[in-house]
Short mmCIF file of C-alpha atoms in Angstrom, two decimals:
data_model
loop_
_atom_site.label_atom_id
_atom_site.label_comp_id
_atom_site.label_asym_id
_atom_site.label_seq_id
_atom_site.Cartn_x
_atom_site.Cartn_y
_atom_site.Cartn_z
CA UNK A 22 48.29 -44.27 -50.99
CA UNK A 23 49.75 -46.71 -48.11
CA UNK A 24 48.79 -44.90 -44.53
CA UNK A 25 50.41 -45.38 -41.25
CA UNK A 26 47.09 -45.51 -39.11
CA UNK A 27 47.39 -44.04 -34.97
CA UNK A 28 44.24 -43.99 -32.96
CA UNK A 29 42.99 -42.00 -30.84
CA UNK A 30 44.21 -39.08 -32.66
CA UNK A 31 43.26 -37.17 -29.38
CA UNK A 32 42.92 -38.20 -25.77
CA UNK A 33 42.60 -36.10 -22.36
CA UNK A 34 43.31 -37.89 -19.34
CA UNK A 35 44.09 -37.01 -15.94
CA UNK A 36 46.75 -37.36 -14.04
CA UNK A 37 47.74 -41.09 -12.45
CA UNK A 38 45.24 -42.66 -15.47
CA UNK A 39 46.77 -45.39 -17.28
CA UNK A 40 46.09 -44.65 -21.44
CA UNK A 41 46.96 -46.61 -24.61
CA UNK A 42 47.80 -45.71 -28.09
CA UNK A 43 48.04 -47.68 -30.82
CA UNK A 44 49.27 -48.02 -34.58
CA UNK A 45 49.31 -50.06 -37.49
CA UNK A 46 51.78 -49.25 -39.82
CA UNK A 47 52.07 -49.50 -43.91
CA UNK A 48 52.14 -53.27 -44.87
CA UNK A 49 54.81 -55.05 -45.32
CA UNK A 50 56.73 -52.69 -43.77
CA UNK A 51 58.78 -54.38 -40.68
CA UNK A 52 60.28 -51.41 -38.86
CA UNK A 53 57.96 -49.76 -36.75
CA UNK A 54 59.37 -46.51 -34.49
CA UNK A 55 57.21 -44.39 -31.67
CA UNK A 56 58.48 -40.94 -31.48
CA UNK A 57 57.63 -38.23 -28.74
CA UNK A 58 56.83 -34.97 -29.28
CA UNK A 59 56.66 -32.40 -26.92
CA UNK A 60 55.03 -29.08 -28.36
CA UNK A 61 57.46 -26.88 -30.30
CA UNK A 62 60.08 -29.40 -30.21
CA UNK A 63 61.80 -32.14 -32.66
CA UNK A 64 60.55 -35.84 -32.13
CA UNK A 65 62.36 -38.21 -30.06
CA UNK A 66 62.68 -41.35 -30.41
CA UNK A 67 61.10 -43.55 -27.61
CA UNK A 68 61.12 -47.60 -29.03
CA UNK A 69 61.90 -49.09 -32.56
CA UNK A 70 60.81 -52.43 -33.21
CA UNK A 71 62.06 -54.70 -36.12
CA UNK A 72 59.20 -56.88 -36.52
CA UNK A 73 58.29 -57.87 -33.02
CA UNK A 74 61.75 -57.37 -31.79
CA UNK A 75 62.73 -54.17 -29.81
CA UNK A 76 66.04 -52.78 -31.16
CA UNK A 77 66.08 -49.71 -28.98
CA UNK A 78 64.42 -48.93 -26.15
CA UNK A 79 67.29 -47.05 -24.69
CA UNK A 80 64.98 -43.25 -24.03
CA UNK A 81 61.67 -45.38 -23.15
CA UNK A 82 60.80 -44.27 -19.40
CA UNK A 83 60.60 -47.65 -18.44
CA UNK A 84 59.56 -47.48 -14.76
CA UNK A 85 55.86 -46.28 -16.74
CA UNK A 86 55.75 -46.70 -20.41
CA UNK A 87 55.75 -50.12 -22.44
CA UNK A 88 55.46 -50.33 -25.93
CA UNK A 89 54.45 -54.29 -27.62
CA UNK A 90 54.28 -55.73 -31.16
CA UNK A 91 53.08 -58.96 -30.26
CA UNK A 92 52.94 -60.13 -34.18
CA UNK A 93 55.23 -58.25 -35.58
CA UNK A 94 52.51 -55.90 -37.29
CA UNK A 95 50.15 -53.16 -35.49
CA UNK A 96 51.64 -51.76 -31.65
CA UNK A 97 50.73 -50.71 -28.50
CA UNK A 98 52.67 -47.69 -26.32
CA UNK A 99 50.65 -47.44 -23.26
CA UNK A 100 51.63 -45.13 -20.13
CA UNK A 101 50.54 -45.82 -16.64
CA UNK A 102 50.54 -43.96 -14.57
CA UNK A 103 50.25 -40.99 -16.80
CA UNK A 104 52.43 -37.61 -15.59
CA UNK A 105 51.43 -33.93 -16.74
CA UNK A 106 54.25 -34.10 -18.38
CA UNK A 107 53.47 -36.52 -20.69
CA UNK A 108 51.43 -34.17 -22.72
CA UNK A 109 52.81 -34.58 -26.21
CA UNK A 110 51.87 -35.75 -29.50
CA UNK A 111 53.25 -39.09 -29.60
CA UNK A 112 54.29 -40.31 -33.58
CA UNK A 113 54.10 -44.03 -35.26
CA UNK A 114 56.18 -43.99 -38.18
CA UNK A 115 57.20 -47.14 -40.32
CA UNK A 116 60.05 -48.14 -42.57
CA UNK A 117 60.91 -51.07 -44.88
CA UNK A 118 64.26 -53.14 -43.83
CA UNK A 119 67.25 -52.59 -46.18
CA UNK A 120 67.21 -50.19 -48.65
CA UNK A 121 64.39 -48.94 -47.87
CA UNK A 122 65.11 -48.44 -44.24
CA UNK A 123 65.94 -45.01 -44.59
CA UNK A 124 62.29 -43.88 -45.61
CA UNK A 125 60.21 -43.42 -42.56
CA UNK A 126 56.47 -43.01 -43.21
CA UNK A 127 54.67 -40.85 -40.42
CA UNK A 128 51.24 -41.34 -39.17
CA UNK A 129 49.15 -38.41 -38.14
CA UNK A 130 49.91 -38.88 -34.37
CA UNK A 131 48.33 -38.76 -31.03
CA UNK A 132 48.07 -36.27 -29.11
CA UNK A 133 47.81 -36.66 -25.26
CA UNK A 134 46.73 -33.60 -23.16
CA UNK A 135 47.10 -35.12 -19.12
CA UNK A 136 45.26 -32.67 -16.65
CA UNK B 17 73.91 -38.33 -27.90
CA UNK B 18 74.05 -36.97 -31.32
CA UNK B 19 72.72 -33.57 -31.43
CA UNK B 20 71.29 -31.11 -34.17
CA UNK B 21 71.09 -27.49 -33.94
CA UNK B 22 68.42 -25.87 -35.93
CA UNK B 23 68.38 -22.09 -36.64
CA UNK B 24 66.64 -19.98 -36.91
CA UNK B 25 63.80 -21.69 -34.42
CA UNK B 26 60.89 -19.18 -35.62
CA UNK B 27 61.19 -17.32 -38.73
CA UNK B 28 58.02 -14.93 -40.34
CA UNK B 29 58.83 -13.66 -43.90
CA UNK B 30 56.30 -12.15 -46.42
CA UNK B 31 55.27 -14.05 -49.25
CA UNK B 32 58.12 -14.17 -52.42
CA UNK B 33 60.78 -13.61 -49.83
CA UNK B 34 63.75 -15.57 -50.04
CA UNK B 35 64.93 -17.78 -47.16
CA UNK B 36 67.64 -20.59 -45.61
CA UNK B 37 67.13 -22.57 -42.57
CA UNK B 38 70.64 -24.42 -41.22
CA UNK B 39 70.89 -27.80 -39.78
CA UNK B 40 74.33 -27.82 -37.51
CA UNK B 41 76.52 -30.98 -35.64
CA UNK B 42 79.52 -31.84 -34.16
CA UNK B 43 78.71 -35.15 -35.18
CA UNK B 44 79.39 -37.01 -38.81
CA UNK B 45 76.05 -38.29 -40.20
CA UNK B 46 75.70 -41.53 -42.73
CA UNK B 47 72.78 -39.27 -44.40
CA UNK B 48 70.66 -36.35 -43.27
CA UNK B 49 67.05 -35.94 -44.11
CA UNK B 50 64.63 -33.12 -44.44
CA UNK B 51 60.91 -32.92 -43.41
CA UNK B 52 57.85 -30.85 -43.53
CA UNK B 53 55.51 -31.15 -40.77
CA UNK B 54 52.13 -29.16 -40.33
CA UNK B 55 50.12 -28.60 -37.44
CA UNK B 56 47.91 -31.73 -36.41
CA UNK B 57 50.07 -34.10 -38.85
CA UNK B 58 53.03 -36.25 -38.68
CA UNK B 59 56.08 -35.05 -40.52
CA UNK B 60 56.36 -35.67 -44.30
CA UNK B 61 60.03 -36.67 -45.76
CA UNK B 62 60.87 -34.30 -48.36
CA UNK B 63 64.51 -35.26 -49.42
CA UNK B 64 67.69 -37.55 -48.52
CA UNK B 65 70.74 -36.71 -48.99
CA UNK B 66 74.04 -39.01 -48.38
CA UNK B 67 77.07 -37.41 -50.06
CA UNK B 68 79.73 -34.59 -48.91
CA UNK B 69 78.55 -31.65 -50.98
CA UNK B 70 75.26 -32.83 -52.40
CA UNK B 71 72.86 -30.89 -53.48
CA UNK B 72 69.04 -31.29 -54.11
CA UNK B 73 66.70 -29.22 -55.73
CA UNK B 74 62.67 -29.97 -55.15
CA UNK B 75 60.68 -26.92 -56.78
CA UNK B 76 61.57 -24.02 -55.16
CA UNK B 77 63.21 -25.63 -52.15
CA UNK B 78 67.22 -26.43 -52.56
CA UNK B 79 68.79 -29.09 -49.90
CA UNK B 80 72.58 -29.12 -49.47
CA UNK B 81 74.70 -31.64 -47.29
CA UNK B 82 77.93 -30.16 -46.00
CA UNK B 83 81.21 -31.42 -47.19
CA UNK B 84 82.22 -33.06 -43.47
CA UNK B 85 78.72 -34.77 -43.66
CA UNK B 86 78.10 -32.93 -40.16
CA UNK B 87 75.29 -29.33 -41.54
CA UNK B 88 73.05 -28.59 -43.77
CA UNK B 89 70.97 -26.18 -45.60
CA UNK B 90 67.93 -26.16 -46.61
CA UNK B 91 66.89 -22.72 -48.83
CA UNK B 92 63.04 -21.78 -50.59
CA UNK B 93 63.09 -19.53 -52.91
CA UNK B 94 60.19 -17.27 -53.31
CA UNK B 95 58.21 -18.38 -50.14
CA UNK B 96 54.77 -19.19 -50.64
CA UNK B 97 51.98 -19.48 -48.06
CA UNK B 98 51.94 -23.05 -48.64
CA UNK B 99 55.31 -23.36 -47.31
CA UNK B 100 54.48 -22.63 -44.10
CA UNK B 101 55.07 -25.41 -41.50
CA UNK B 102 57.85 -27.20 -39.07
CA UNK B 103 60.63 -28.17 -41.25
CA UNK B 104 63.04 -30.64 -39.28
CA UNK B 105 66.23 -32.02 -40.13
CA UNK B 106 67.17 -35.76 -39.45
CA UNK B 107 69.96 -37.33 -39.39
CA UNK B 108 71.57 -40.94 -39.56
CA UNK B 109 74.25 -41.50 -37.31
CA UNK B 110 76.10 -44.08 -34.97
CA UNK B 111 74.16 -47.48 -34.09
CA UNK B 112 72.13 -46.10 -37.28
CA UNK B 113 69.70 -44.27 -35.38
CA UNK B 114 67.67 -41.19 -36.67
CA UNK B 115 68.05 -38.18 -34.50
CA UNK B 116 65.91 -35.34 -35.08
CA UNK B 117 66.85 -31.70 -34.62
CA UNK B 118 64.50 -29.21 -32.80
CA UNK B 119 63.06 -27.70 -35.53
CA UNK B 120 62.30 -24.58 -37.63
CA UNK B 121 58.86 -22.89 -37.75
CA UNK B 122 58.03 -21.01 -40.57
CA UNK B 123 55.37 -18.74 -41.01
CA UNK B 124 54.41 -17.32 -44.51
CA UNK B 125 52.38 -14.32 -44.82
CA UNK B 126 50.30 -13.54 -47.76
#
């Protein structure tokens, strides 16, 4: 079965580090969202990309996060400087366009712990 | 900002127990979504439902969309331990984003 992949699936950082996550979602698929979320909590949406297009970046902390999907396929959400309050698990999911837009395939995540 | 309103948040039944979670808004949604989510993992979509009144049946769990479009239910019958986990609503509003609401943990004791 078709996997969204997310490495690392763990990372521990301290504070003012710069870290990187990335994902490769299902094939074919050309909707790619990274989610937030904080411990106990519902995810939030931080970018969506349609292919390598940004459609929303509207709840992206700009001033330190940037998210890329330089071919339209696998992305990159790095922070820098990293804040403790940044500690989340941070969600890929993917999505076919159309029809299928409305089925949003999760990857595993990756949680960041910042000390 | 479209906001949903889970209840209860934390909710610890004994196995075969009956129970019903409630998604609530102010806002109309184009379709709301369920999901299952357990510790370490990404959530898992378990139904979608688009229509005023619909209702869904998967197993033991039954999904209902309220008639404005704006709540829902989601209701498992005879709790198993295997049910345990986050369930989260979702739902498809304005600009056709997917908002998520906080979230209901369930715990299932044997």
């Amino acid at each position: 079965e078709a996997e969204v992949a997310q490495s690392p699936r763990y990372k521990i950082t301290e504070k003012s580090q710069a870290v990187a996550f990335w994902c490769d979602p299902i094939s074919g698929h050309a909707t790619l969202y990274w989610y937030r979320q904080i411990l106990g909590q519902g995810p939030e949406l931080l970018v969506q990309f349609q292919d390598e297009s940004v459609v929303d970046d509207s709840q992206l902390p700009k001033d330190r996060f940037s998210a890329e999907r330089l071919k339209g396929v696998d992305s990159t959400l790095k922070i820098q400087p990293a804040e403790l309050g940044d500690s989340a698990m941070y969600l890929c999911a993917s999505s076919l366009q159309g029809a299928g837009a409305n089925v949003l395939t999760f990857g595993a995540g990756s949680r960041l712990t910042v000390l | 900002t479209q906001l949903l309103e889970q209840s209860p948040q934390f909710l610890s039944i004994q196995e075969g127990e009956n129970l019903t979670v409630y998604c609530n808004s102010s806002s109309v949604f184009s379709s709301l979504q369920w999901y299952r989510q357990e510790p370490g993992e990404g959530p898992v979509l378990l139904v979608t439902v688009v229509t005023g009144g619909e209702v869904k049946k998967l197993k033991r769990l039954t999904f209902q969309f309220g008639d404005a479009r704006k709540d829902s239910s989601l209701h498992i019958t005879a709790a198993q331990p295997g049910d345990t986990g986050l369930y989260l609503c979702a739902g498809r509003g304005a600009g056709n984003m997917l908002t998520f609401g906080g979230g209901t943990r369930l715990m299932v004791k044997p």
